[in-house]
PDB file of C-alpha atoms in Angstrom:
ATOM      1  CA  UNK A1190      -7.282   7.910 -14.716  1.00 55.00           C
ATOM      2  CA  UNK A1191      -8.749   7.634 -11.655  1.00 83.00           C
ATOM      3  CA  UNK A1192     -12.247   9.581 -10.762  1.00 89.00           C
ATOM      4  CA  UNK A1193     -12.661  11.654  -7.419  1.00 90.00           C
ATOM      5  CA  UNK A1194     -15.804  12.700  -6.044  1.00 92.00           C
ATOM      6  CA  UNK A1195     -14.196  16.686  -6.016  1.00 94.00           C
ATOM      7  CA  UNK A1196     -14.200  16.564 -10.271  1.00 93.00           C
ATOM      8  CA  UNK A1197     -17.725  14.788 -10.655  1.00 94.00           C
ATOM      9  CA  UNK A1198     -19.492  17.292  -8.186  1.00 95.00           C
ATOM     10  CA  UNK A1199     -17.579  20.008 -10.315  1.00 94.00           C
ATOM     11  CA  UNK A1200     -18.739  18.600 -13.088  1.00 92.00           C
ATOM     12  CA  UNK A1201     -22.259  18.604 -11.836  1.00 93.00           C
ATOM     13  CA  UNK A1202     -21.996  22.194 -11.187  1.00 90.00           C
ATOM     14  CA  UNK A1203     -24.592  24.385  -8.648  1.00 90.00           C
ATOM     15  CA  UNK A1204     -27.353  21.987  -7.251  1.00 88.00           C
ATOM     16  CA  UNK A1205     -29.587  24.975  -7.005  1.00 90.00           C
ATOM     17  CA  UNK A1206     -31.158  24.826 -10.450  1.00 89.00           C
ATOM     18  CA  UNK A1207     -34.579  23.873 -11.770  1.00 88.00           C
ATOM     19  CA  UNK A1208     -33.143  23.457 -14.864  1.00 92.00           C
ATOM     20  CA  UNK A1209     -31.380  19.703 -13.783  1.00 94.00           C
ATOM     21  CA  UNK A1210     -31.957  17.992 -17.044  1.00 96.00           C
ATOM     22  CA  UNK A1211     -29.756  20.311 -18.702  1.00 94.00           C
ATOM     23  CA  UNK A1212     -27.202  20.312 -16.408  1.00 95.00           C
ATOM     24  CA  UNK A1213     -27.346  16.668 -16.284  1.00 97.00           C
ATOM     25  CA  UNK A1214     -26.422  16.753 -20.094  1.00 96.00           C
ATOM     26  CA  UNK A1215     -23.476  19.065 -19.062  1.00 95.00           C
ATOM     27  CA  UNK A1216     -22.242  16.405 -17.133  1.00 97.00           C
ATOM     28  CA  UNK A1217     -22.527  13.763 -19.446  1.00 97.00           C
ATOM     29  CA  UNK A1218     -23.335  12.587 -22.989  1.00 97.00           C
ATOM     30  CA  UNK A1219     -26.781  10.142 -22.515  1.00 97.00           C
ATOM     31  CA  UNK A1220     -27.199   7.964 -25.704  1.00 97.00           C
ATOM     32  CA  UNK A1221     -30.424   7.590 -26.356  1.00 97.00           C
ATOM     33  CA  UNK A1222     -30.349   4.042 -27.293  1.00 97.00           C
ATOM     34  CA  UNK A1223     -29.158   3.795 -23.521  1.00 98.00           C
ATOM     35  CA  UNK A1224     -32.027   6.136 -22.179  1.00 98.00           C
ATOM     36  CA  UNK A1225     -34.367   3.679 -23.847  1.00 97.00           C
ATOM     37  CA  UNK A1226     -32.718   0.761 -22.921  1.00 98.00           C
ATOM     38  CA  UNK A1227     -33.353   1.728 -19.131  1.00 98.00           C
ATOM     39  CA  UNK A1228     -36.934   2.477 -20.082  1.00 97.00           C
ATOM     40  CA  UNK A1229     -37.804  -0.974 -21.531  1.00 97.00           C
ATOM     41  CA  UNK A1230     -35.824  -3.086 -18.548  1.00 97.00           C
ATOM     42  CA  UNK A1231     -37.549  -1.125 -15.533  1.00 98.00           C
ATOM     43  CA  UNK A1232     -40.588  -1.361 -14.181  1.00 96.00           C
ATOM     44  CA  UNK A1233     -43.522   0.278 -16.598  1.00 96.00           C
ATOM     45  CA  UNK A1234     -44.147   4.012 -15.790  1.00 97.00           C
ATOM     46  CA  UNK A1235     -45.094   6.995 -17.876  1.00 97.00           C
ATOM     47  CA  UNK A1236     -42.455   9.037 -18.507  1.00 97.00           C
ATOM     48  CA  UNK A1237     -43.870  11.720 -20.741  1.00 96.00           C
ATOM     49  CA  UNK A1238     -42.641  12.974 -24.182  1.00 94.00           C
ATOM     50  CA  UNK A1239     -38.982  12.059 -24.851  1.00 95.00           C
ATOM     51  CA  UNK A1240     -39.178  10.363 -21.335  1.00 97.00           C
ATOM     52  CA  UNK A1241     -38.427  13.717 -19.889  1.00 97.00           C
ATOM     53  CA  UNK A1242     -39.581  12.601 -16.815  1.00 98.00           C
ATOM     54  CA  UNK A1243     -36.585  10.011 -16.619  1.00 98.00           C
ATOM     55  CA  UNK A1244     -34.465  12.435 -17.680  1.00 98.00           C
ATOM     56  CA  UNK A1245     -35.467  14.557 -14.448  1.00 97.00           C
ATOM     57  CA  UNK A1246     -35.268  11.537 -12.322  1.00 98.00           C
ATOM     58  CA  UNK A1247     -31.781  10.620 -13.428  1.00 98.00           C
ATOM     59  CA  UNK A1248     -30.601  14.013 -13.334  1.00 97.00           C
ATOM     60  CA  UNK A1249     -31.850  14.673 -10.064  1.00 97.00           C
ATOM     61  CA  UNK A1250     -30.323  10.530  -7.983  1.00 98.00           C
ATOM     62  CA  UNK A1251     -27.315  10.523  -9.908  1.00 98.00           C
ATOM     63  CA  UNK A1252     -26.144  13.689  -8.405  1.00 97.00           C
ATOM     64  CA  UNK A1253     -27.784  12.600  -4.809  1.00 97.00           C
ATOM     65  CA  UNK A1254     -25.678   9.444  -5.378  1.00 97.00           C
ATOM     66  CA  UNK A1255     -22.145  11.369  -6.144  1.00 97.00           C
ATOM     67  CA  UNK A1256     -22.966  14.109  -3.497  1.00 96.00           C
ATOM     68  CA  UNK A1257     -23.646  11.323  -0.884  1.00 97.00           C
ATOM     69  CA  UNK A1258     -20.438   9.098  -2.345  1.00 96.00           C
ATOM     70  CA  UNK A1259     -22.708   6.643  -3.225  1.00 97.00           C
ATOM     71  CA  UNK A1260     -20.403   5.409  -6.053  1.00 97.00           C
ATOM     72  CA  UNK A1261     -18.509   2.749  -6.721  1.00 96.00           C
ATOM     73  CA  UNK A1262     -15.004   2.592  -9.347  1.00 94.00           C
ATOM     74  CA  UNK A1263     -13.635   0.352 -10.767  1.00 88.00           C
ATOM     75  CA  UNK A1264     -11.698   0.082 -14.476  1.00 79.00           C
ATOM     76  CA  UNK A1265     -11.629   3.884 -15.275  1.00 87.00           C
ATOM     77  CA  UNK A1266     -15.258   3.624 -14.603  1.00 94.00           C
ATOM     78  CA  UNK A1267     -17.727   4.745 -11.980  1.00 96.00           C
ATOM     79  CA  UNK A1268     -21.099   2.916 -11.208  1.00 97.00           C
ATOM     80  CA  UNK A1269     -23.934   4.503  -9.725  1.00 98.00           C
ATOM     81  CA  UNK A1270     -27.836   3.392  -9.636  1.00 98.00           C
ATOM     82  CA  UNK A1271     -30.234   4.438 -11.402  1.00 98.00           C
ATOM     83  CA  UNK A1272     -31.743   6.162  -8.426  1.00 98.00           C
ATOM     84  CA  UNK A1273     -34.427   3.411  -6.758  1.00 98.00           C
ATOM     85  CA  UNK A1274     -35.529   2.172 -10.309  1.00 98.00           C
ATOM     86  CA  UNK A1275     -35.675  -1.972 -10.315  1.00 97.00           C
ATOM     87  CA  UNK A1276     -36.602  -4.113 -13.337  1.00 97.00           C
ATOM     88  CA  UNK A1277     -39.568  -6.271 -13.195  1.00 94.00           C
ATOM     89  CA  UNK A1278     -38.304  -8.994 -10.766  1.00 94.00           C
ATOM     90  CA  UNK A1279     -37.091  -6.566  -8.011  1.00 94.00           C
ATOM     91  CA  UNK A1280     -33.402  -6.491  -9.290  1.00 96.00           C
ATOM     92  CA  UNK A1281     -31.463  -2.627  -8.855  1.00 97.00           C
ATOM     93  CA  UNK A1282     -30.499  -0.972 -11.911  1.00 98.00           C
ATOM     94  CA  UNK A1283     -27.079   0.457 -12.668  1.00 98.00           C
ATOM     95  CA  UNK A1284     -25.419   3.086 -14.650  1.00 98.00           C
ATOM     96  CA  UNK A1285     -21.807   2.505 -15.924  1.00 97.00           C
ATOM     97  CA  UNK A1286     -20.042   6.297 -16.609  1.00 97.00           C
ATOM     98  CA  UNK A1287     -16.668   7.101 -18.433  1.00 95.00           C
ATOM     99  CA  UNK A1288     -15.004   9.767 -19.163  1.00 93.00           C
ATOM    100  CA  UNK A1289     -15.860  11.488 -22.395  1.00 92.00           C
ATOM    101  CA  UNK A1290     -12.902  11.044 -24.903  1.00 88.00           C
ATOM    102  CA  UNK A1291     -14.381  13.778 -27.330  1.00 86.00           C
ATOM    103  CA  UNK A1292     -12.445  16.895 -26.184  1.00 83.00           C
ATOM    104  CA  UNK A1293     -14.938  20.141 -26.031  1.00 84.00           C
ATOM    105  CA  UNK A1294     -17.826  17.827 -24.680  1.00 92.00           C
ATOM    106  CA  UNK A1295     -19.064  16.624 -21.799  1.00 95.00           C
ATOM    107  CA  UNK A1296     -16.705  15.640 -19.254  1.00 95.00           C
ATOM    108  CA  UNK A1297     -18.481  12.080 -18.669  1.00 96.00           C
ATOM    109  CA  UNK A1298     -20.224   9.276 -21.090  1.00 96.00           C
ATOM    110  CA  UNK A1299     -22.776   7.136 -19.979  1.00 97.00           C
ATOM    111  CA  UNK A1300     -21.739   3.852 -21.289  1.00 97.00           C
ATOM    112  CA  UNK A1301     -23.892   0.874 -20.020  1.00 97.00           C
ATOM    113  CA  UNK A1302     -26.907   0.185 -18.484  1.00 98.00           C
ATOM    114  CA  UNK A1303     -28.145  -2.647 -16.487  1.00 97.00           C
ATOM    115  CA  UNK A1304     -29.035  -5.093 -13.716  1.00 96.00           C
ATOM    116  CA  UNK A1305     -25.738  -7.581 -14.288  1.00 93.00           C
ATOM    117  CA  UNK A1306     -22.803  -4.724 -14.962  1.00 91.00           C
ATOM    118  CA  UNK A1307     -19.492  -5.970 -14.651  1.00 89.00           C
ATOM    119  CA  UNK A1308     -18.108  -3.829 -11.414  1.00 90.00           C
ATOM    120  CA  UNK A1309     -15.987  -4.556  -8.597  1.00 91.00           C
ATOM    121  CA  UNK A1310     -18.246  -3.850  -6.452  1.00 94.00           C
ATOM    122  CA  UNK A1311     -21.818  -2.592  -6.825  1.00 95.00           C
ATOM    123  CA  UNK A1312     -23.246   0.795  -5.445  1.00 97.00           C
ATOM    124  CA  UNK A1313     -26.238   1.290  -3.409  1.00 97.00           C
ATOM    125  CA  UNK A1314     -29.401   3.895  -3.808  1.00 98.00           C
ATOM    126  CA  UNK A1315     -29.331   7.049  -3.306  1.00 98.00           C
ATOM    127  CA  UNK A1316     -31.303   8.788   0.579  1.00 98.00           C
ATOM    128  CA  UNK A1317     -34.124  10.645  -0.659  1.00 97.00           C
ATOM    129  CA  UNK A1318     -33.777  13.224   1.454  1.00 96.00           C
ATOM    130  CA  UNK A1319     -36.383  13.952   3.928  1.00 94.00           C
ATOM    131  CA  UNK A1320     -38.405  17.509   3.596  1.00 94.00           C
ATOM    132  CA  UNK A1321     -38.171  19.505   6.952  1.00 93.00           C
ATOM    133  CA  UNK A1322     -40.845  18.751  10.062  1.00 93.00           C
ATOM    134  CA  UNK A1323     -43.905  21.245   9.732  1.00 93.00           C
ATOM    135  CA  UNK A1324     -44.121  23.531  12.375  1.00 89.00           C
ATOM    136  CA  UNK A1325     -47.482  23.535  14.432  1.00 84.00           C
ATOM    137  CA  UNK A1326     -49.294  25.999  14.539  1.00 84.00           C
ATOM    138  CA  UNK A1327     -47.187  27.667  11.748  1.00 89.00           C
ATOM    139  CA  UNK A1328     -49.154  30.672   9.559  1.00 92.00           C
ATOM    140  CA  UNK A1329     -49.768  29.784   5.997  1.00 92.00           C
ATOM    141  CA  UNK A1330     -48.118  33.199   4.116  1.00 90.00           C
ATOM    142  CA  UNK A1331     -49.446  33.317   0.262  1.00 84.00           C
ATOM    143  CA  UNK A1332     -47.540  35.269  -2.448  1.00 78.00           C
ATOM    144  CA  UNK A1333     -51.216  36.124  -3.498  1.00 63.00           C
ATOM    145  CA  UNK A1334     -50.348  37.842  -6.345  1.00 62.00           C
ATOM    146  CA  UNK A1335     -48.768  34.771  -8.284  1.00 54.00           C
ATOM    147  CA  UNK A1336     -51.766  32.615  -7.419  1.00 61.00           C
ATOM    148  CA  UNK A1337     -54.570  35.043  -7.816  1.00 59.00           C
ATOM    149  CA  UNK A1338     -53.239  37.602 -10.623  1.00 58.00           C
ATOM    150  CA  UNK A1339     -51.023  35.507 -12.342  1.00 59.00           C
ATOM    151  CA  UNK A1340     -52.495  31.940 -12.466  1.00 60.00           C
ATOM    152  CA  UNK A1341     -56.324  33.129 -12.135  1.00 60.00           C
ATOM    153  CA  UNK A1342     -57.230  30.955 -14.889  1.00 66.00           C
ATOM    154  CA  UNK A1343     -56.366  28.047 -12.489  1.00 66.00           C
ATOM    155  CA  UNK A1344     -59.089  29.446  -9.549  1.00 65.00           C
ATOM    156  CA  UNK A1345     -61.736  30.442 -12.108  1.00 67.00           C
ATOM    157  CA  UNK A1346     -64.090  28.872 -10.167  1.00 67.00           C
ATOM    158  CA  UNK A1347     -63.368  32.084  -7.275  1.00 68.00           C
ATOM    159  CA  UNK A1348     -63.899  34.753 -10.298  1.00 67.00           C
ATOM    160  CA  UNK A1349     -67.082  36.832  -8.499  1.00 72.00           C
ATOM    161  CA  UNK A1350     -65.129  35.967  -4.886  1.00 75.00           C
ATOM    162  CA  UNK A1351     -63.368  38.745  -3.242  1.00 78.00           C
ATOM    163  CA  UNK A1352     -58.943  38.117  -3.438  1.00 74.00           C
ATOM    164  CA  UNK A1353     -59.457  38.040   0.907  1.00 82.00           C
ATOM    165  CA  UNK A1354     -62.017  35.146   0.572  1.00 81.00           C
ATOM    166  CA  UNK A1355     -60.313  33.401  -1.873  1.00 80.00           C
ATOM    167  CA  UNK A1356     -56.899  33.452   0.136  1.00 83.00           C
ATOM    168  CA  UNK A1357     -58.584  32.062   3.102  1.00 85.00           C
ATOM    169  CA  UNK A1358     -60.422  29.807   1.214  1.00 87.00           C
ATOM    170  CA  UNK A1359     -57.098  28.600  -0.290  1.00 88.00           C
ATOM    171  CA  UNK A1360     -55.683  28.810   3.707  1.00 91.00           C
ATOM    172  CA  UNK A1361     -58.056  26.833   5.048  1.00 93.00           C
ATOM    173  CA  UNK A1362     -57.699  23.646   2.848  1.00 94.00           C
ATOM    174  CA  UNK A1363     -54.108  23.489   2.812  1.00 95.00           C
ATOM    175  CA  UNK A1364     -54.539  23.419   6.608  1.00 95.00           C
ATOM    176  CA  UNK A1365     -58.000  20.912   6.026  1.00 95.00           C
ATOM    177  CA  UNK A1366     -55.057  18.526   4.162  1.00 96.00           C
ATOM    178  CA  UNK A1367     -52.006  18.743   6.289  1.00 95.00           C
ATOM    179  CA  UNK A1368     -54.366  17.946   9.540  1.00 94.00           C
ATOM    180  CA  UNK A1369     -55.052  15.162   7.059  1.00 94.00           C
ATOM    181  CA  UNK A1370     -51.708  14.312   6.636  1.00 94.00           C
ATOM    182  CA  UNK A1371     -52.309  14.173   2.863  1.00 96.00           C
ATOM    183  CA  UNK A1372     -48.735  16.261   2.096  1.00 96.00           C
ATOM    184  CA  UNK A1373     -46.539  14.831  -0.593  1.00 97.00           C
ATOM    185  CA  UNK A1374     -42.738  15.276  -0.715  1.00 96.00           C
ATOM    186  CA  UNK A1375     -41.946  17.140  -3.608  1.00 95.00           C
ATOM    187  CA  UNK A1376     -38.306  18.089  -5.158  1.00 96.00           C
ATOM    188  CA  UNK A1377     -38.082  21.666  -5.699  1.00 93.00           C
ATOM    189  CA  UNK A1378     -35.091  24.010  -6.863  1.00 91.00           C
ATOM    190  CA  UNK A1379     -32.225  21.322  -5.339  1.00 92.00           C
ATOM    191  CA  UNK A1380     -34.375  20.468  -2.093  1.00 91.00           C
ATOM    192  CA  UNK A1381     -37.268  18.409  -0.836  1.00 94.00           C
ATOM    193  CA  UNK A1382     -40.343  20.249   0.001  1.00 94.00           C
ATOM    194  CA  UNK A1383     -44.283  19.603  -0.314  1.00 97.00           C
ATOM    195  CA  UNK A1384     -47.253  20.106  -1.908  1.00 96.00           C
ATOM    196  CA  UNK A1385     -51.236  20.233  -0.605  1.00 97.00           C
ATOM    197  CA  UNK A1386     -53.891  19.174  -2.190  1.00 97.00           C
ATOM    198  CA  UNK A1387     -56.713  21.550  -2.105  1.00 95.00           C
ATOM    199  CA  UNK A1388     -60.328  20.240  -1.819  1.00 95.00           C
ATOM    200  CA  UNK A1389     -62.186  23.151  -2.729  1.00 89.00           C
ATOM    201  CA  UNK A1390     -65.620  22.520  -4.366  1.00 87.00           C
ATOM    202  CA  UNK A1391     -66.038  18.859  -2.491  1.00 87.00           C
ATOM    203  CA  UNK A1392     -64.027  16.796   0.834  1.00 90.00           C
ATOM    204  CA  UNK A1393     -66.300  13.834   0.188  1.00 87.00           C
ATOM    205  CA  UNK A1394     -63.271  11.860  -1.327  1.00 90.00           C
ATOM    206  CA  UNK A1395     -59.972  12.518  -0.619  1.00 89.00           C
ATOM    207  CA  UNK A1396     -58.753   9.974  -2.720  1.00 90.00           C
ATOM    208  CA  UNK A1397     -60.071  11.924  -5.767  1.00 94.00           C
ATOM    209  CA  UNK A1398     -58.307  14.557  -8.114  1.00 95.00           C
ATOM    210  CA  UNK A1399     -58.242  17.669  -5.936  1.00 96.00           C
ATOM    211  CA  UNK A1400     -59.107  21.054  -7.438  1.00 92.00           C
ATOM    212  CA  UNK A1401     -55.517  22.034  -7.076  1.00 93.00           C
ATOM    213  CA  UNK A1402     -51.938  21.838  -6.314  1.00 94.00           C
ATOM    214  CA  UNK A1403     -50.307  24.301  -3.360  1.00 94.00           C
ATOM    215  CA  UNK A1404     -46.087  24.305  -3.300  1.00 94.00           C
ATOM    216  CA  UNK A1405     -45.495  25.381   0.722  1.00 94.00           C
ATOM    217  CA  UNK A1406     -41.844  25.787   1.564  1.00 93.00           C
ATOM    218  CA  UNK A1407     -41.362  24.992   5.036  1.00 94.00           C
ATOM    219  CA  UNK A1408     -39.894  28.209   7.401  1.00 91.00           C
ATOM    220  CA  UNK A1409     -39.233  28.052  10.662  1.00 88.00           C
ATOM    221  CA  UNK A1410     -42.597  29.289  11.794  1.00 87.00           C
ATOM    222  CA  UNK A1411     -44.284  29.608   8.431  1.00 93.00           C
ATOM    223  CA  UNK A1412     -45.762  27.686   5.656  1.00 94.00           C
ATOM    224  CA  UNK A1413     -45.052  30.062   2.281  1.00 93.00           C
ATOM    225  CA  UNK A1414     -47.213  29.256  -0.659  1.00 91.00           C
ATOM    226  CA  UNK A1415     -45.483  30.652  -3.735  1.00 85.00           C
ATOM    227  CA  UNK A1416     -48.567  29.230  -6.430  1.00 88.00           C
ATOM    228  CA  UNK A1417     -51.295  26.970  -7.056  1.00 89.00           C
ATOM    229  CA  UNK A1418     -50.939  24.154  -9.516  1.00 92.00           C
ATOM    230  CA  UNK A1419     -53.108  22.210 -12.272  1.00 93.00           C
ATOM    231  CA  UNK A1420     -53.467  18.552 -10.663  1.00 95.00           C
ATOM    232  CA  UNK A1421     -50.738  17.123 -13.396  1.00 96.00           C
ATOM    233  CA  UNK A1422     -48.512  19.745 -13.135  1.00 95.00           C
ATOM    234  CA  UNK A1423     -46.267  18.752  -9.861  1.00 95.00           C
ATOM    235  CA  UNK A1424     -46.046  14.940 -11.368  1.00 97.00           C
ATOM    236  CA  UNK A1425     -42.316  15.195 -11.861  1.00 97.00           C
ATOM    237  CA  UNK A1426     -40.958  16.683  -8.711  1.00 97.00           C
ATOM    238  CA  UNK A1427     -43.335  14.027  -6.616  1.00 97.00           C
ATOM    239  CA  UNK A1428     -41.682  11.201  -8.634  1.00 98.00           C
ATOM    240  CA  UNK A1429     -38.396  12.119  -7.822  1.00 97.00           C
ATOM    241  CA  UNK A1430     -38.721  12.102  -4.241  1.00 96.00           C
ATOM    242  CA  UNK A1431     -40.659   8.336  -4.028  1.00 97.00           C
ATOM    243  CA  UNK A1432     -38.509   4.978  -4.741  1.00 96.00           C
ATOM    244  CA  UNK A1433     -41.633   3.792  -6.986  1.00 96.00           C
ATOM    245  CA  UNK A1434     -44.372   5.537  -9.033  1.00 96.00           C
ATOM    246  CA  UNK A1435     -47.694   3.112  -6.987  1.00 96.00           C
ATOM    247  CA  UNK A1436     -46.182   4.804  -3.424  1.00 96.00           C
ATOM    248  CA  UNK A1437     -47.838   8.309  -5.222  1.00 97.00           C
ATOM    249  CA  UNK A1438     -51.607   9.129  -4.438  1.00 97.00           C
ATOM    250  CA  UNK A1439     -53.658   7.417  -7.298  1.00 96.00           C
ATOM    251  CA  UNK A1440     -55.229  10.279  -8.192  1.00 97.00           C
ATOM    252  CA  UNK A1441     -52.031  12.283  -9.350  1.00 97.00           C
ATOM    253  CA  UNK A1442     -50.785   8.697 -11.256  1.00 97.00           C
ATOM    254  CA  UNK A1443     -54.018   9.276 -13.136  1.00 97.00           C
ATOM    255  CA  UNK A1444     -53.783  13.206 -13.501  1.00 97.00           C
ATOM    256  CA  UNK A1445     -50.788  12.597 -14.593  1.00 97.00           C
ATOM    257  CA  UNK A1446     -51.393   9.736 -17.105  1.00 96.00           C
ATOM    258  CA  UNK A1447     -54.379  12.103 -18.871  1.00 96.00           C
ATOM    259  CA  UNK A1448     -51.980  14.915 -19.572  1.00 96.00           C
ATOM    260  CA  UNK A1449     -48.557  12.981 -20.048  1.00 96.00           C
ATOM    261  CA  UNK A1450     -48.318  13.644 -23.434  1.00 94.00           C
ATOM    262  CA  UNK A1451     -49.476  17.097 -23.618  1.00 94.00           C
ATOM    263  CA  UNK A1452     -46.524  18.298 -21.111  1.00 95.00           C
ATOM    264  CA  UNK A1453     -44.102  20.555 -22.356  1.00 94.00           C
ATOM    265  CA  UNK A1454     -40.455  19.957 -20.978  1.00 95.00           C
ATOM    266  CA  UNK A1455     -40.431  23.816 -19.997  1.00 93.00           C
ATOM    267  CA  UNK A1456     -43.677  22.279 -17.275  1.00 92.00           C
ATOM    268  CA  UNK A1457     -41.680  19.421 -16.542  1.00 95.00           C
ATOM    269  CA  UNK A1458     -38.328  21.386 -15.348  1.00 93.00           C
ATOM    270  CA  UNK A1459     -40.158  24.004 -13.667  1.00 90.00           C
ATOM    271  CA  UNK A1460     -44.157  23.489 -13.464  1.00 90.00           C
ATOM    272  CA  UNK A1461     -44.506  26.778 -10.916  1.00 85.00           C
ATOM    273  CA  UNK A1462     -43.102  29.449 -13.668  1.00 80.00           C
ATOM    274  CA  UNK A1463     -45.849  27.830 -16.467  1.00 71.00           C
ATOM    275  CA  UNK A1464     -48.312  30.139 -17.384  1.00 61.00           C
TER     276      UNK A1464
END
């Protein structure tokens, strides 16, 4: 019974979702006992309620790791990592998969997990991909009506300011950070982007909690803006595209540690469609 590549991408199904934690779960049945497991041997992080946050990590390496055949077989099984998670003392951890016996379910089964698996031979990490190059120069387009009609409760601070101030207000610190070089990768609807931190009320610390979050998908000669974000709220997308939680900003560890348990999974999957 061997395993191709072709039927675990099928399996998978489109990469374009923002809903990868369910379609992770289509692609295999994740004991819990083995979700936990991983927890406890890797390296201390906070993965939220139900370590959803895991659950969006996994979802999103394994399938980097079977879309970039980094996979290994081996006794009706295939190994991949578990993304760039290590345990304490620096050693990889692995993910052992089978194929689901249970007709009707999910085509795989996640069956071990660990830094000593038996395999032939053992895979390698997934490439976080790299977000694209930001254009100089490029304009900074705002769907203004999602971040200022929508989301005002997030810019109450700009209630008596006019929507044209506020957008260039909002304009001018994304550009204040990205001259700044203070852009994060960030995972967004099956591709790396960024987000901004905008220092709005003070620029006396950059290495404090901004005011907000800005999502910019890179165009060829322009920077789109589709919201504005709560501090917390882009936590899970960032941790997906670092090898280790300490290489994120301190200040969104800490924003992030403060509202862990408060975040909804529906926020986790897609923080730019929470009210």
């Amino acid at each position: 019974m061997n395993i191709e590549q072709g039927e675990m991408m099928q399996a998978f199904g489109d990469p374009y979702t923002n809903h990868v934690v369910s379609r992770l779960h289509r692609f295999a049945f994740i004991p819990s006992d083995l979700l936990n497991k991983l927890s406890d041997i890797a390296l201390p992080e906070e993965w939220g309620n139900n370590k959803y946050v895991l659950k969006k990590y996994l979802a999103v390496h394994v399938a980097w790791s079977i879309e970039q055949g980094q996979f290994t077989k081996g006794d009706e099984q295939f190994y991949v990592t578990a993304g760039h998670l290590q345990t304490r003392y620096g050693t990889p951890i692995y993910l052992a998969f089978s194929r689901n016996r249970n007709h009707g379910r999910e085509p795989f089964y996640l069956v071990a997990v660990g830094s000593n698996i038996s395999a032939p031979t053992l895979p390698i990490p997934p490439v976080i991909p790299s977000p694209a190059q930001v254009p100089v120069g490029a304009e900074i387009v705002m769907m203004h009506d999602h971040i200022l009609g929508d989301n005002a409760n997030r810019v109450s601070f700009f209630s008596d300011t006019p929507w044209v101030s506020q957008m260039c207000a909002i304009s001018g610190a994304i550009q204040w950070s990205l001259n700044r070089q203070l852009k994060l990768p960030y995972w967004y609807y099956g591709k790396m982007s960024y987000v901004v931190p905008l220092y709005l009320n003070s620029r006396e610390d950059i290495t404090s909690e901004p005011d907000l979050i800005a999502p910019i998908q890179v165009n060829p000669e322009s920077l789109l803006v589709r919201t504005v974000l709560k501090p917390e709220m882009p936590y899970a997308n960032a941790r997906v595209a670092v090898q280790r939680h300490d290489l994120l900003p301190h200040w969104l560890l800490q924003a992030w540690k403060n509202h862990a348990q408060n975040a909804t999974e529906e926020e986790i999957e897609n923080p730019e469609m929470v009210a």
